[in-house]
CSV table of C-alpha atoms in Angstrom, one decimal:
chain,number,residue,atom,x,y,z
A,1258,MET,CA,11.7,-1.3,-33.2
A,1259,SER,CA,14.6,0.6,-31.8
A,1260,PRO,CA,18.0,-1.0,-32.6
A,1261,THR,CA,19.1,-0.4,-29.0
A,1262,LEU,CA,16.7,-2.9,-27.5
A,1263,GLU,CA,18.5,-5.5,-25.3
A,1264,THR,CA,17.7,-9.1,-26.3
A,1265,ARG,CA,19.0,-10.9,-23.2
A,1266,THR,CA,17.0,-12.0,-20.3
A,1267,ALA,CA,18.1,-10.3,-17.1
A,1268,PRO,CA,20.5,-12.2,-14.8
A,1269,GLN,CA,19.0,-14.8,-12.4
A,1270,MET,CA,15.6,-14.7,-14.1
A,1271,ASP,CA,14.1,-18.1,-15.0
A,1272,GLY,CA,12.6,-17.4,-18.4
A,1273,GLU,CA,10.4,-20.5,-18.5
A,1274,SER,CA,8.8,-19.8,-15.1
A,1275,CYS,CA,8.3,-16.1,-16.0
A,1276,TYR,CA,6.6,-17.0,-19.2
A,1277,ARG,CA,4.2,-19.4,-17.5
A,1278,ALA,CA,3.2,-16.5,-15.2
A,1279,VAL,CA,2.7,-14.3,-18.2
A,1280,LYS,CA,0.6,-16.9,-20.0
A,1281,SER,CA,-1.6,-17.3,-16.9
A,1282,ARG,CA,-1.7,-13.5,-16.3
A,1283,ASP,CA,-0.9,-14.1,-12.7
A,1284,ARG,CA,-1.2,-10.8,-10.8
A,1285,ARG,CA,0.9,-12.1,-7.9
A,1286,PHE,CA,4.0,-11.5,-10.1
A,1287,ASP,CA,3.1,-7.8,-10.9
A,1288,GLY,CA,6.0,-5.8,-9.6
A,1289,VAL,CA,8.2,-8.9,-9.2
A,1290,PHE,CA,9.4,-8.9,-12.8
A,1291,TYR,CA,8.6,-7.1,-16.1
A,1292,THR,CA,8.0,-8.6,-19.6
A,1293,ALA,CA,9.7,-6.8,-22.5
A,1294,VAL,CA,8.4,-7.5,-26.0
A,1295,ARG,CA,11.0,-7.1,-28.8
A,1296,THR,CA,8.5,-6.8,-31.6
A,1297,THR,CA,6.7,-3.8,-30.1
A,1298,GLY,CA,9.4,-2.2,-28.0
A,1299,ILE,CA,7.3,-2.0,-24.9
A,1300,TYR,CA,7.4,-3.6,-21.4
A,1301,CYS,CA,4.4,-4.9,-19.5
A,1302,ARG,CA,3.4,-6.3,-16.2
A,1303,PRO,CA,2.9,-10.1,-16.2
A,1304,SER,CA,-0.9,-9.8,-16.0
A,1305,CYS,CA,-1.2,-7.5,-19.0
A,1306,PRO,CA,-4.5,-8.3,-20.8
A,1307,ALA,CA,-3.0,-7.9,-24.3
A,1308,ARG,CA,-2.4,-11.0,-26.4
A,1309,THR,CA,0.5,-13.1,-25.0
A,1310,PRO,CA,3.6,-12.7,-27.2
A,1311,ALA,CA,5.6,-15.7,-28.4
A,1312,PHE,CA,8.3,-16.9,-26.0
A,1313,HIS,CA,11.1,-16.1,-28.4
A,1314,ASN,CA,10.0,-12.5,-28.7
A,1315,VAL,CA,10.1,-11.6,-24.9
A,1316,THR,CA,12.8,-11.0,-22.3
A,1317,PHE,CA,12.3,-10.6,-18.6
A,1318,HIS,CA,13.6,-7.8,-16.3
A,1319,PRO,CA,13.7,-7.6,-12.5
A,1320,SER,CA,12.9,-3.9,-12.5
A,1321,ALA,CA,11.2,-1.3,-14.7
A,1322,ALA,CA,14.5,0.6,-14.8
A,1323,SER,CA,16.2,-2.5,-16.3
A,1324,ALA,CA,13.6,-2.6,-19.1
A,1325,GLN,CA,13.9,1.2,-19.7
A,1326,ALA,CA,17.7,1.0,-19.8
A,1327,ALA,CA,17.3,-1.8,-22.5
A,1328,GLY,CA,15.3,0.6,-24.7
A,1329,TYR,CA,11.7,-0.4,-23.9
A,1330,ARG,CA,8.8,1.9,-23.1
A,1331,ALA,CA,6.0,1.3,-20.7
A,1332,CYS,CA,2.8,-0.3,-22.0
A,1333,LYS,CA,-0.1,2.2,-22.1
A,1334,ARG,CA,-2.7,-0.6,-21.6
A,1335,CYS,CA,-1.4,-2.3,-18.4
A,1336,LEU,CA,0.6,0.6,-16.9
A,1337,PRO,CA,3.4,-1.7,-15.6
A,1338,ASP,CA,4.7,0.8,-13.0
A,1339,ALA,CA,1.3,1.1,-11.3
A,1340,THR,CA,2.0,-2.1,-9.3
A,1341,PRO,CA,3.1,-3.0,-5.7
A,1342,GLY,CA,6.8,-3.3,-5.2
A,1343,SER,CA,8.5,-6.7,-5.1
A,1344,PRO,CA,8.0,-8.5,-1.9
A,1345,ASP,CA,11.5,-9.9,-2.3
A,1346,TRP,CA,13.0,-6.6,-1.2
A,1347,ASP,CA,11.8,-7.2,2.3
A,1348,VAL,CA,11.9,-11.0,2.4
A,1349,ALA,CA,15.6,-11.4,1.5
A,1350,ALA,CA,16.7,-7.9,2.5
A,1351,THR,CA,19.8,-8.1,0.4
A,1352,ALA,CA,21.9,-5.0,-0.2
A,1353,ALA,CA,19.9,-4.5,-3.5
A,1354,GLY,CA,16.6,-4.8,-1.7
A,1355,ARG,CA,17.6,-2.4,1.0
A,1356,ALA,CA,18.9,0.1,-1.6
A,1357,MET,CA,15.6,-0.1,-3.5
A,1358,ARG,CA,13.7,0.9,-0.3
A,1359,LEU,CA,16.0,3.9,0.1
A,1360,ILE,CA,15.8,4.9,-3.6
A,1361,ALA,CA,12.0,4.8,-3.3
A,1362,ASP,CA,12.3,7.2,-0.3
A,1363,GLY,CA,14.2,9.6,-2.5
A,1364,VAL,CA,17.7,9.2,-1.0
A,1365,VAL,CA,19.5,9.4,-4.4
A,1366,ASP,CA,17.7,12.6,-5.2
A,1367,ARG,CA,18.6,14.2,-1.8
A,1368,GLU,CA,22.0,12.7,-1.1
A,1369,GLY,CA,23.3,11.3,-4.4
A,1370,VAL,CA,24.7,7.8,-5.1
A,1371,GLU,CA,27.4,8.3,-2.5
A,1372,GLY,CA,24.8,9.0,0.2
A,1373,LEU,CA,22.8,5.8,-0.8
A,1374,ALA,CA,26.0,3.7,-0.7
A,1375,ASP,CA,26.9,5.0,2.7
A,1376,ARG,CA,23.5,4.1,4.1
A,1377,VAL,CA,23.7,0.6,2.7
A,1378,GLY,CA,27.3,0.1,3.8
A,1379,TYR,CA,29.1,-0.3,0.5
A,1380,THR,CA,31.2,1.8,-1.8
A,1381,SER,CA,29.3,3.5,-4.6
A,1382,ARG,CA,31.1,1.4,-7.2
A,1383,HIS,CA,30.4,-1.9,-5.5
A,1384,LEU,CA,26.7,-1.0,-4.8
A,1385,GLY,CA,26.4,-0.1,-8.5
A,1386,ARG,CA,27.7,-3.6,-9.4
A,1387,ILE,CA,25.3,-5.3,-7.0
A,1388,LEU,CA,22.3,-3.4,-8.3
A,1389,SER,CA,23.2,-4.0,-12.0
A,1390,ALA,CA,23.6,-7.7,-11.3
A,1391,GLU,CA,20.4,-8.2,-9.3
A,1392,LEU,CA,18.1,-5.5,-10.8
A,1393,GLY,CA,19.5,-4.9,-14.2
A,1394,ALA,CA,20.2,-1.2,-13.6
A,1395,GLY,CA,22.4,1.1,-11.6
A,1396,PRO,CA,21.2,3.5,-8.8
A,1397,LEU,CA,20.8,6.5,-11.1
A,1398,ALA,CA,18.6,4.5,-13.6
A,1399,LEU,CA,16.5,3.1,-10.7
A,1400,ALA,CA,16.0,6.6,-9.2
A,1401,ARG,CA,15.1,7.9,-12.7
A,1402,ALA,CA,12.4,5.1,-13.0
A,1403,ARG,CA,11.1,6.0,-9.6
A,1404,ARG,CA,10.8,9.7,-10.6
A,1405,ALA,CA,9.0,8.8,-13.8
A,1406,GLN,CA,6.5,6.6,-12.0
A,1407,THR,CA,5.8,9.3,-9.4
A,1408,ALA,CA,5.4,11.8,-12.2
A,1409,ARG,CA,2.9,9.6,-14.1
A,1410,VAL,CA,0.8,9.1,-11.0
A,1411,LEU,CA,0.7,12.8,-10.3
A,1412,ILE,CA,-0.1,13.7,-13.9
A,1413,GLU,CA,-3.0,11.2,-14.1
A,1414,THR,CA,-4.5,11.5,-10.6
A,1415,THR,CA,-4.0,15.2,-9.6
A,1416,ASP,CA,-4.6,18.6,-11.1
A,1417,LEU,CA,-1.1,19.9,-10.3
A,1418,THR,CA,0.5,22.0,-13.1
A,1419,TYR,CA,3.3,20.2,-15.0
A,1420,ALA,CA,6.0,22.3,-13.3
A,1421,ASP,CA,4.7,21.4,-9.9
A,1422,VAL,CA,4.6,17.7,-10.9
A,1423,ALA,CA,8.1,17.9,-12.2
A,1424,PHE,CA,9.6,19.2,-8.9
A,1425,ALA,CA,7.3,17.1,-6.7
A,1426,ALA,CA,8.5,13.9,-8.5
A,1427,GLY,CA,12.1,14.9,-7.9
A,1428,PHE,CA,13.2,16.2,-11.3
A,1429,SER,CA,15.7,19.1,-11.4
A,1430,SER,CA,14.0,20.9,-14.3
A,1431,VAL,CA,10.8,20.8,-16.3
A,1432,ARG,CA,12.9,20.0,-19.4
A,1433,GLN,CA,14.3,16.9,-17.7
A,1434,PHE,CA,10.8,15.9,-16.7
A,1435,ASN,CA,9.4,16.3,-20.2
A,1436,GLU,CA,12.2,14.3,-21.8
A,1437,THR,CA,12.0,11.5,-19.3
A,1438,VAL,CA,8.2,11.1,-19.5
A,1439,ARG,CA,8.4,11.1,-23.3
A,1440,GLU,CA,11.2,8.5,-23.3
A,1441,VAL,CA,9.6,6.2,-20.7
A,1442,TYR,CA,5.9,6.4,-21.8
A,1443,ALA,CA,6.2,7.4,-25.4
A,1444,SER,CA,3.7,10.2,-24.6
A,1445,SER,CA,4.0,13.8,-23.5
A,1446,PRO,CA,2.7,14.8,-20.1
A,1447,THR,CA,-0.3,16.5,-21.9
A,1448,ASP,CA,-1.1,13.2,-23.6
A,1449,LEU,CA,-1.0,11.3,-20.3
A,1450,ARG,CA,-3.4,13.8,-18.6
A,1451,GLY,CA,-5.8,14.1,-21.5
A,1452,ARG,CA,-7.9,17.2,-21.7
A,1453,ARG,CA,-7.8,18.1,-18.0
A,1454,GLY,CA,-5.9,21.3,-17.2
A,1455,GLY,CA,-3.6,21.8,-14.3
A,1456,ARG,CA,-4.0,24.0,-11.2
A,1457,PRO,CA,-1.3,25.6,-9.0
A,1458,ALA,CA,-0.2,23.4,-6.1
A,1459,THR,CA,-2.0,23.7,-2.8
A,1460,GLY,CA,0.1,21.1,-1.0
A,1461,THR,CA,-2.8,18.6,-1.0
A,1462,VAL,CA,-2.4,15.5,-3.2
A,1463,VAL,CA,-4.7,12.5,-3.4
A,1464,MET,CA,-3.1,9.3,-4.6
A,1465,ARG,CA,-4.1,5.6,-5.0
A,1466,LEU,CA,-1.7,3.1,-3.5
A,1467,ALA,CA,-1.5,-0.4,-5.1
A,1468,VAL,CA,-1.7,-3.5,-2.9
A,1469,ARG,CA,-1.9,-7.2,-3.5
A,1470,THR,CA,-5.1,-8.9,-2.4
A,1471,PRO,CA,-6.5,-10.3,-0.2
A,1472,TYR,CA,-6.0,-7.3,2.0
A,1473,ALA,CA,-7.3,-7.3,5.6
A,1474,GLY,CA,-7.6,-3.5,5.9
A,1475,ARG,CA,-10.0,-3.5,8.9
A,1476,ALA,CA,-7.6,-5.6,11.0
A,1477,LEU,CA,-4.7,-3.2,10.2
A,1478,LEU,CA,-6.8,-0.2,11.1
A,1479,ASP,CA,-7.8,-1.8,14.4
A,1480,PHE,CA,-4.1,-2.4,15.2
A,1481,LEU,CA,-3.2,1.2,14.4
A,1482,ALA,CA,-6.2,2.8,16.1
A,1483,LEU,CA,-5.6,0.9,19.4
A,1484,ARG,CA,-2.1,2.4,19.5
A,1485,ALA,CA,-2.9,5.9,18.2
A,1486,VAL,CA,-1.2,8.7,20.0
A,1487,PRO,CA,-3.5,11.7,20.4
A,1488,GLY,CA,-2.2,14.7,18.4
A,1489,VAL,CA,0.0,12.5,16.3
A,1490,GLU,CA,-2.6,10.0,15.0
A,1491,ALA,CA,-6.3,9.7,14.6
A,1492,ALA,CA,-8.7,7.0,13.4
A,1493,GLY,CA,-12.3,6.4,12.6
A,1494,GLU,CA,-14.5,4.0,10.8
A,1495,GLY,CA,-12.6,2.9,7.7
A,1496,TRP,CA,-9.8,5.5,8.0
A,1497,TYR,CA,-6.6,6.4,9.8
A,1498,ALA,CA,-4.6,9.6,9.7
A,1499,ARG,CA,-1.3,10.8,11.2
A,1500,THR,CA,1.4,13.5,11.0
A,1501,LEU,CA,4.6,13.0,9.0
A,1502,ALA,CA,8.1,14.3,9.6
A,1503,LEU,CA,9.6,14.4,6.1
A,1504,PRO,CA,13.0,15.5,4.6
A,1505,HIS,CA,11.8,19.0,3.5
A,1506,GLY,CA,9.0,19.7,6.0
A,1507,SER,CA,6.1,18.2,7.8
A,1508,GLY,CA,2.8,16.9,6.5
A,1509,THR,CA,-0.2,14.7,7.2
A,1510,VAL,CA,-1.8,11.7,5.5
A,1511,ARG,CA,-5.3,10.3,5.7
A,1512,LEU,CA,-5.8,6.7,4.5
A,1513,GLU,CA,-9.1,5.0,3.4
A,1514,VAL,CA,-8.4,1.3,4.0
A,1515,PRO,CA,-11.1,-1.2,3.1
A,1516,ASP,CA,-11.2,-5.0,3.4
A,1517,VAL,CA,-10.5,-6.6,0.0
A,1518,PRO,CA,-11.0,-10.4,0.5
A,1519,GLU,CA,-10.7,-11.5,-3.2
A,1520,PRO,CA,-7.3,-13.1,-3.7
A,1521,GLY,CA,-4.9,-12.6,-6.6
A,1522,GLN,CA,-5.8,-9.1,-7.6
A,1523,THR,CA,-4.4,-5.6,-7.3
A,1524,ALA,CA,-6.5,-3.2,-5.1
A,1525,PHE,CA,-6.0,0.5,-4.5
A,1526,LEU,CA,-6.1,2.3,-1.2
A,1527,THR,CA,-6.8,6.1,-1.1
A,1528,ALA,CA,-4.1,8.3,0.5
A,1529,SER,CA,-4.7,12.0,0.9
A,1530,PHE,CA,-1.5,13.9,1.6
A,1531,ALA,CA,-1.2,17.5,2.9
A,1532,LEU,CA,2.5,18.5,2.6
A,1533,GLU,CA,4.4,21.7,3.4
A,1534,ASP,CA,6.8,20.9,0.5
A,1535,LEU,CA,5.6,18.9,-2.6
A,1536,ARG,CA,9.1,17.5,-3.0
A,1537,ASP,CA,8.3,15.2,-0.2
A,1538,ILE,CA,5.5,13.3,-2.1
A,1539,GLY,CA,7.8,10.4,-3.0
A,1540,ALA,CA,9.2,9.9,0.5
A,1541,ALA,CA,5.7,10.3,2.0
A,1542,THR,CA,4.3,7.7,-0.4
A,1543,GLU,CA,7.1,5.2,0.3
A,1544,ARG,CA,6.8,5.6,4.1
A,1545,VAL,CA,3.0,5.1,4.0
A,1546,ARG,CA,3.4,2.0,1.8
A,1547,ARG,CA,5.7,0.6,4.5
A,1548,LEU,CA,3.1,1.4,7.1
A,1549,LEU,CA,0.5,-0.5,5.1
A,1550,ASP,CA,2.8,-3.5,4.3
A,1551,ALA,CA,1.7,-2.7,0.7
A,1552,ASP,CA,4.3,-4.9,-1.0
A,1553,CYS,CA,3.5,-8.1,0.8
A,1554,ASP,CA,2.4,-11.2,-1.3
A,1555,PRO,CA,-0.5,-12.4,0.9
A,1556,VAL,CA,-1.1,-15.5,-1.3
A,1557,ALA,CA,2.4,-16.7,-0.7
A,1558,VAL,CA,2.0,-16.1,3.0
A,1559,GLY,CA,-1.3,-17.9,3.1
A,1560,ASP,CA,0.0,-20.9,1.1
A,1561,ALA,CA,2.9,-21.3,3.5
A,1562,PHE,CA,0.5,-21.6,6.4
A,1563,ALA,CA,-2.2,-23.6,4.6
A,1564,GLY,CA,-1.4,-27.0,6.2
A,1565,ASP,CA,-0.4,-25.6,9.7
A,1566,PRO,CA,-2.8,-26.9,12.4
A,1567,LEU,CA,-2.5,-23.7,14.4
A,1568,ILE,CA,-2.0,-20.8,12.0
A,1569,GLY,CA,-3.8,-22.3,9.0
A,1570,GLN,CA,-7.2,-21.9,10.6
A,1571,LEU,CA,-6.4,-18.2,11.5
A,1572,VAL,CA,-5.4,-17.5,7.9
A,1573,ARG,CA,-8.7,-18.8,6.7
A,1574,GLU,CA,-10.5,-16.6,9.2
A,1575,TRP,CA,-8.5,-13.4,8.4
A,1576,PRO,CA,-7.2,-13.7,4.8
A,1577,GLY,CA,-4.6,-11.1,3.8
A,1578,LEU,CA,-3.5,-10.0,7.3
A,1579,ARG,CA,-0.7,-7.5,7.1
A,1580,VAL,CA,2.2,-6.7,9.5
A,1581,PRO,CA,1.7,-3.0,10.3
A,1582,GLY,CA,4.9,-1.1,9.5
A,1583,HIS,CA,5.7,2.5,10.4
A,1584,VAL,CA,6.5,5.8,8.8
A,1585,ASP,CA,9.3,6.6,11.2
A,1586,GLY,CA,11.7,4.0,12.5
A,1587,HIS,CA,12.9,6.3,15.3
A,1588,GLU,CA,9.4,6.8,16.6
A,1589,VAL,CA,8.5,3.1,16.7
A,1590,ALA,CA,11.8,2.4,18.6
A,1591,VAL,CA,11.0,5.0,21.2
A,1592,ARG,CA,7.4,3.8,21.6
A,1593,ALA,CA,8.7,0.2,21.9
A,1594,VAL,CA,10.7,1.3,25.0
A,1595,PHE,CA,7.5,3.0,26.3
A,1596,GLY,CA,5.8,-0.3,25.9
A,1597,GLN,CA,8.2,-2.4,27.9
A,1598,GLN,CA,6.3,-4.3,30.6
A,1599,VAL,CA,3.2,-2.0,30.4
A,1600,SER,CA,-0.1,-2.2,28.6
A,1601,VAL,CA,-0.8,-0.7,25.2
A,1602,ALA,CA,-2.9,2.0,26.9
A,1603,GLY,CA,-0.2,2.9,29.3
A,1604,ALA,CA,2.4,3.2,26.6
A,1605,ARG,CA,0.0,5.4,24.6
A,1606,THR,CA,-0.5,7.7,27.6
A,1607,VAL,CA,3.2,8.2,28.0
A,1608,ALA,CA,3.7,8.9,24.3
A,1609,ALA,CA,0.8,11.4,24.4
A,1610,ARG,CA,2.3,13.3,27.4
A,1611,LEU,CA,5.8,13.6,25.8
A,1612,THR,CA,4.3,14.6,22.5
A,1613,ALA,CA,2.3,17.5,24.1
A,1614,LEU,CA,5.5,18.6,25.9
A,1615,HIS,CA,8.2,18.1,23.3
A,1616,GLY,CA,6.5,17.5,19.9
A,1617,ARG,CA,6.7,20.2,17.2
A,1618,PRO,CA,3.3,21.6,16.3
A,1619,ILE,CA,2.3,21.3,12.7
A,1620,ALA,CA,1.3,24.4,10.7
A,1621,GLN,CA,-2.2,23.3,9.8
A,1622,PRO,CA,-3.9,21.0,12.4
A,1623,VAL,CA,-6.5,18.7,10.8
A,1624,ASP,CA,-8.6,15.6,12.0
A,1625,GLY,CA,-7.2,16.1,15.5
A,1626,LEU,CA,-3.6,16.0,14.3
A,1627,THR,CA,-1.6,18.8,16.0
A,1628,HIS,CA,2.0,17.6,16.5
A,1629,LEU,CA,4.9,15.7,15.1
A,1630,PHE,CA,6.2,12.9,17.5
A,1631,PRO,CA,9.2,14.2,19.4
A,1632,ASP,CA,12.4,13.6,17.5
A,1633,ALA,CA,15.3,11.5,18.9
A,1634,ALA,CA,17.6,14.5,19.4
A,1635,THR,CA,15.0,16.3,21.5
A,1636,LEU,CA,14.3,13.3,23.7
A,1637,ALA,CA,18.1,12.6,24.0
A,1638,SER,CA,18.5,16.0,25.7
A,1639,LEU,CA,16.0,15.3,28.5
A,1640,ASP,CA,16.9,14.3,32.0
A,1641,PRO,CA,15.8,10.7,32.7
A,1642,GLU,CA,14.6,11.8,36.1
A,1643,ASP,CA,11.9,14.0,34.3
A,1644,LEU,CA,10.4,11.2,32.3
A,1645,PRO,CA,7.1,9.6,33.3
A,1646,MET,CA,8.5,6.1,33.6
A,1647,PRO,CA,10.9,4.1,35.9
A,1648,ARG,CA,14.4,5.5,36.1
A,1649,ALA,CA,16.0,2.5,34.4
A,1650,ARG,CA,13.6,2.7,31.5
A,1651,GLY,CA,14.2,6.4,31.3
A,1652,ARG,CA,18.0,5.9,31.1
A,1653,ALA,CA,17.4,3.2,28.4
A,1654,LEU,CA,15.3,5.7,26.4
A,1655,ILE,CA,17.9,8.4,26.6
A,1656,ALA,CA,20.6,6.1,25.5
A,1657,LEU,CA,18.6,4.8,22.6
A,1658,CYS,CA,17.7,8.3,21.4
A,1659,ALA,CA,21.3,9.4,21.6
A,1660,ALA,CA,22.3,6.5,19.4
A,1661,LEU,CA,19.5,7.3,16.9
A,1662,ALA,CA,20.3,11.1,16.9
A,1663,SER,CA,24.0,10.5,16.3
A,1664,GLY,CA,23.5,8.1,13.5
A,1665,GLU,CA,25.1,5.3,15.4
A,1666,ILE,CA,21.9,3.3,14.8
A,1667,ALA,CA,19.9,3.8,11.6
A,1668,LEU,CA,16.4,2.5,11.3
A,1669,ASP,CA,15.7,3.5,7.7
A,1670,ARG,CA,15.9,-0.1,6.3
A,1671,GLY,CA,19.4,0.7,4.8
A,1672,PRO,CA,21.7,-1.2,7.2
A,1673,ASP,CA,21.8,-5.0,7.5
A,1674,ARG,CA,19.0,-6.2,9.9
A,1675,ASP,CA,21.3,-8.4,12.0
A,1676,ASP,CA,23.7,-5.5,12.5
A,1677,VAL,CA,20.9,-3.3,13.6
A,1678,ARG,CA,19.7,-5.9,16.1
A,1679,ARG,CA,23.2,-6.3,17.6
A,1680,ALA,CA,23.6,-2.6,17.9
A,1681,LEU,CA,20.2,-2.3,19.7
A,1682,LEU,CA,21.0,-5.1,22.1
A,1683,ALA,CA,24.3,-3.5,23.0
A,1684,LEU,CA,22.4,-0.5,24.5
A,1685,PRO,CA,21.5,-0.6,28.2
A,1686,GLY,CA,17.8,-1.6,28.8
A,1687,ILE,CA,17.2,-2.9,25.3
A,1688,GLY,CA,16.4,-6.6,25.3
A,1689,PRO,CA,15.3,-9.1,22.6
A,1690,TRP,CA,11.6,-8.2,22.8
A,1691,THR,CA,12.3,-4.5,22.1
A,1692,ALA,CA,14.9,-5.2,19.4
A,1693,ASP,CA,12.6,-7.7,17.6
A,1694,TYR,CA,9.5,-5.4,17.8
A,1695,VAL,CA,11.6,-2.7,16.1
A,1696,ALA,CA,12.6,-5.2,13.4
A,1697,LEU,CA,9.0,-6.2,13.0
A,1698,ARG,CA,7.6,-2.7,12.5
A,1699,ALA,CA,10.5,-0.4,11.6
A,1700,LEU,CA,12.6,-2.7,9.4
A,1701,GLY,CA,9.8,-4.7,7.8
A,1702,HIS,CA,11.4,-8.0,8.8
A,1703,PRO,CA,9.0,-10.8,7.7
A,1704,ASP,CA,10.6,-13.5,9.9
A,1705,VAL,CA,10.8,-12.4,13.5
A,1706,PHE,CA,8.9,-13.8,16.4
A,1707,LEU,CA,8.4,-12.6,20.0
A,1708,PRO,CA,8.0,-15.8,22.1
A,1709,THR,CA,8.0,-14.0,25.4
A,1710,ASP,CA,5.3,-11.5,24.4
A,1711,ILE,CA,2.4,-11.7,26.8
A,1712,GLY,CA,-0.1,-11.4,24.0
A,1713,ILE,CA,1.5,-14.4,22.2
A,1714,ARG,CA,1.5,-16.5,25.3
A,1715,ASP,CA,-2.1,-15.7,26.1
A,1716,ALA,CA,-3.1,-16.5,22.5
A,1717,LEU,CA,-1.4,-19.9,22.6
A,1718,VAL,CA,-3.2,-20.7,25.9
A,1719,ARG,CA,-6.5,-19.9,24.2
A,1720,LEU,CA,-5.7,-22.1,21.3
A,1721,GLY,CA,-4.8,-25.0,23.6
A,1722,ARG,CA,-1.0,-24.8,23.3
A,1723,ASP,CA,1.7,-24.6,25.9
A,1724,PRO,CA,3.1,-21.1,25.8
A,1725,THR,CA,6.6,-22.4,26.8
A,1726,ASP,CA,6.7,-24.1,23.4
A,1727,ALA,CA,6.2,-20.7,21.6
A,1728,ALA,CA,9.8,-20.6,20.2
A,1729,ARG,CA,9.7,-24.2,19.1
A,1730,LEU,CA,6.3,-23.8,17.3
A,1731,ALA,CA,7.6,-20.7,15.5
A,1732,ASP,CA,10.4,-22.6,13.9
A,1733,SER,CA,8.0,-24.2,11.5
A,1734,TRP,CA,6.5,-20.8,10.5
A,1735,SER,CA,9.7,-19.4,9.0
A,1736,PRO,CA,10.2,-17.4,6.8
A,1737,TRP,CA,6.9,-15.8,7.7
A,1738,ARG,CA,7.1,-15.7,11.5
A,1739,SER,CA,6.2,-12.0,11.6
A,1740,TYR,CA,2.8,-12.8,10.0
A,1741,ALA,CA,2.3,-15.7,12.4
A,1742,GLN,CA,2.9,-13.2,15.2
A,1743,LEU,CA,0.1,-11.0,13.8
A,1744,TYR,CA,-2.3,-13.8,13.3
A,1745,LEU,CA,-1.8,-14.8,17.0
A,1746,TRP,CA,-2.2,-11.2,18.1
A,1747,GLN,CA,-5.4,-11.0,16.0
A,1748,THR,CA,-7.1,-13.7,18.2
A,1749,HIS,CA,-7.1,-11.2,21.1
A,1750,THR,CA,-9.9,-8.8,21.9
A,1751,PRO,CA,-9.0,-5.2,21.3
A,1752,LYS,CA,-8.3,-4.4,25.0
A,1753,GLU,CA,-5.9,-7.3,25.3
A,1754,HIS,CA,-3.2,-6.7,22.7
């Protein structure tokens, strides 16, 4: 065993509770914490099938980076980094959680620690202290762990050459890539891949994205398909595809999303990416995970509603319902303004017209995908009089896009949610419904509710409740009101919500 191995349990980790989860091999805790074994020098996911080590031989870490920094290497049997992320990142949305979302998007690789700190709203030194206290590692170590994870997935699931893997995962050199993989996994890239050789990159990468079960994939696909903007999105039986605006270029993704009703497991969804620049694979993966609400703990949500006379029956009918996120916060905010006081079909028509006029064509159209959604700067330059909507709404749209384009408002999950909401409400024509819809889908907020939404009011009437009591009823659904919102929307027929 390496003499550098850390022997302390990470701050704020309850060792007894963690050990009980390890003994029961509870998959719900995969990605929430990691078990480091002093006698072997490896770290595992809680559900690792290996023999449970003695309590005095283990420590617990809130992140893979923390375990790596303490001198441990990833278990080759349970692959601890092939897990969903911690649901706590979105539930609490602390500075550490918000930073983790941005690190997963590759912000440290593109903008450095200073850029990350600026987005979260702290100095780099203070953010480092926060991350070390809550996650057991600083921003550089966390970004390194993310690169190592991305590299392992690409090595084992694609035929990319090792040089292509290195740069796609965010490493600055092949040497750095080789050294990190050996240190984290105690294996060379060749050992991880086995006998398969690599092929030059074509820009197409097929990956498996881990989610916790149950997972109501069909319901999520129905939600996205109903709102799909022609040219930007497409959907069919069991699949959804869309264009992606990414840091180094554009791309597309096609998702195969099944229903997985069995609880307490880890399932994998297939994502096929076609990218102009492979350096965007990390950002593309993280944004698609947000769209899929992939880090949700559906068992915890279901347990919270189990005794509720209204939502409980809906959870039993649709186990594992997710809150559909989005790949682009600016896009969902713009489309929320389109949807003010009009039907879903009407908002989709407006979005399609503006995309055809002002969206940027992609280089290789596929599956009916032809354009990127118009960016905020382009829309901000338009005359409100020329927009296919009432003048007041057009002025609201232009003001919103100007604020997004200038950086006055950021919807990348970095800033504090309450600050974002206040900034949105300060804009002309942006009310609580729009601000909360943006929080629901762009910011991944698990605890917002839209009591004035016509779909919610209609659902309550159908369920025998007074719609004027919507806000009062929702109080008892905290901290999962966003999921209650989706369960109520789910009671509608497709043409109604």
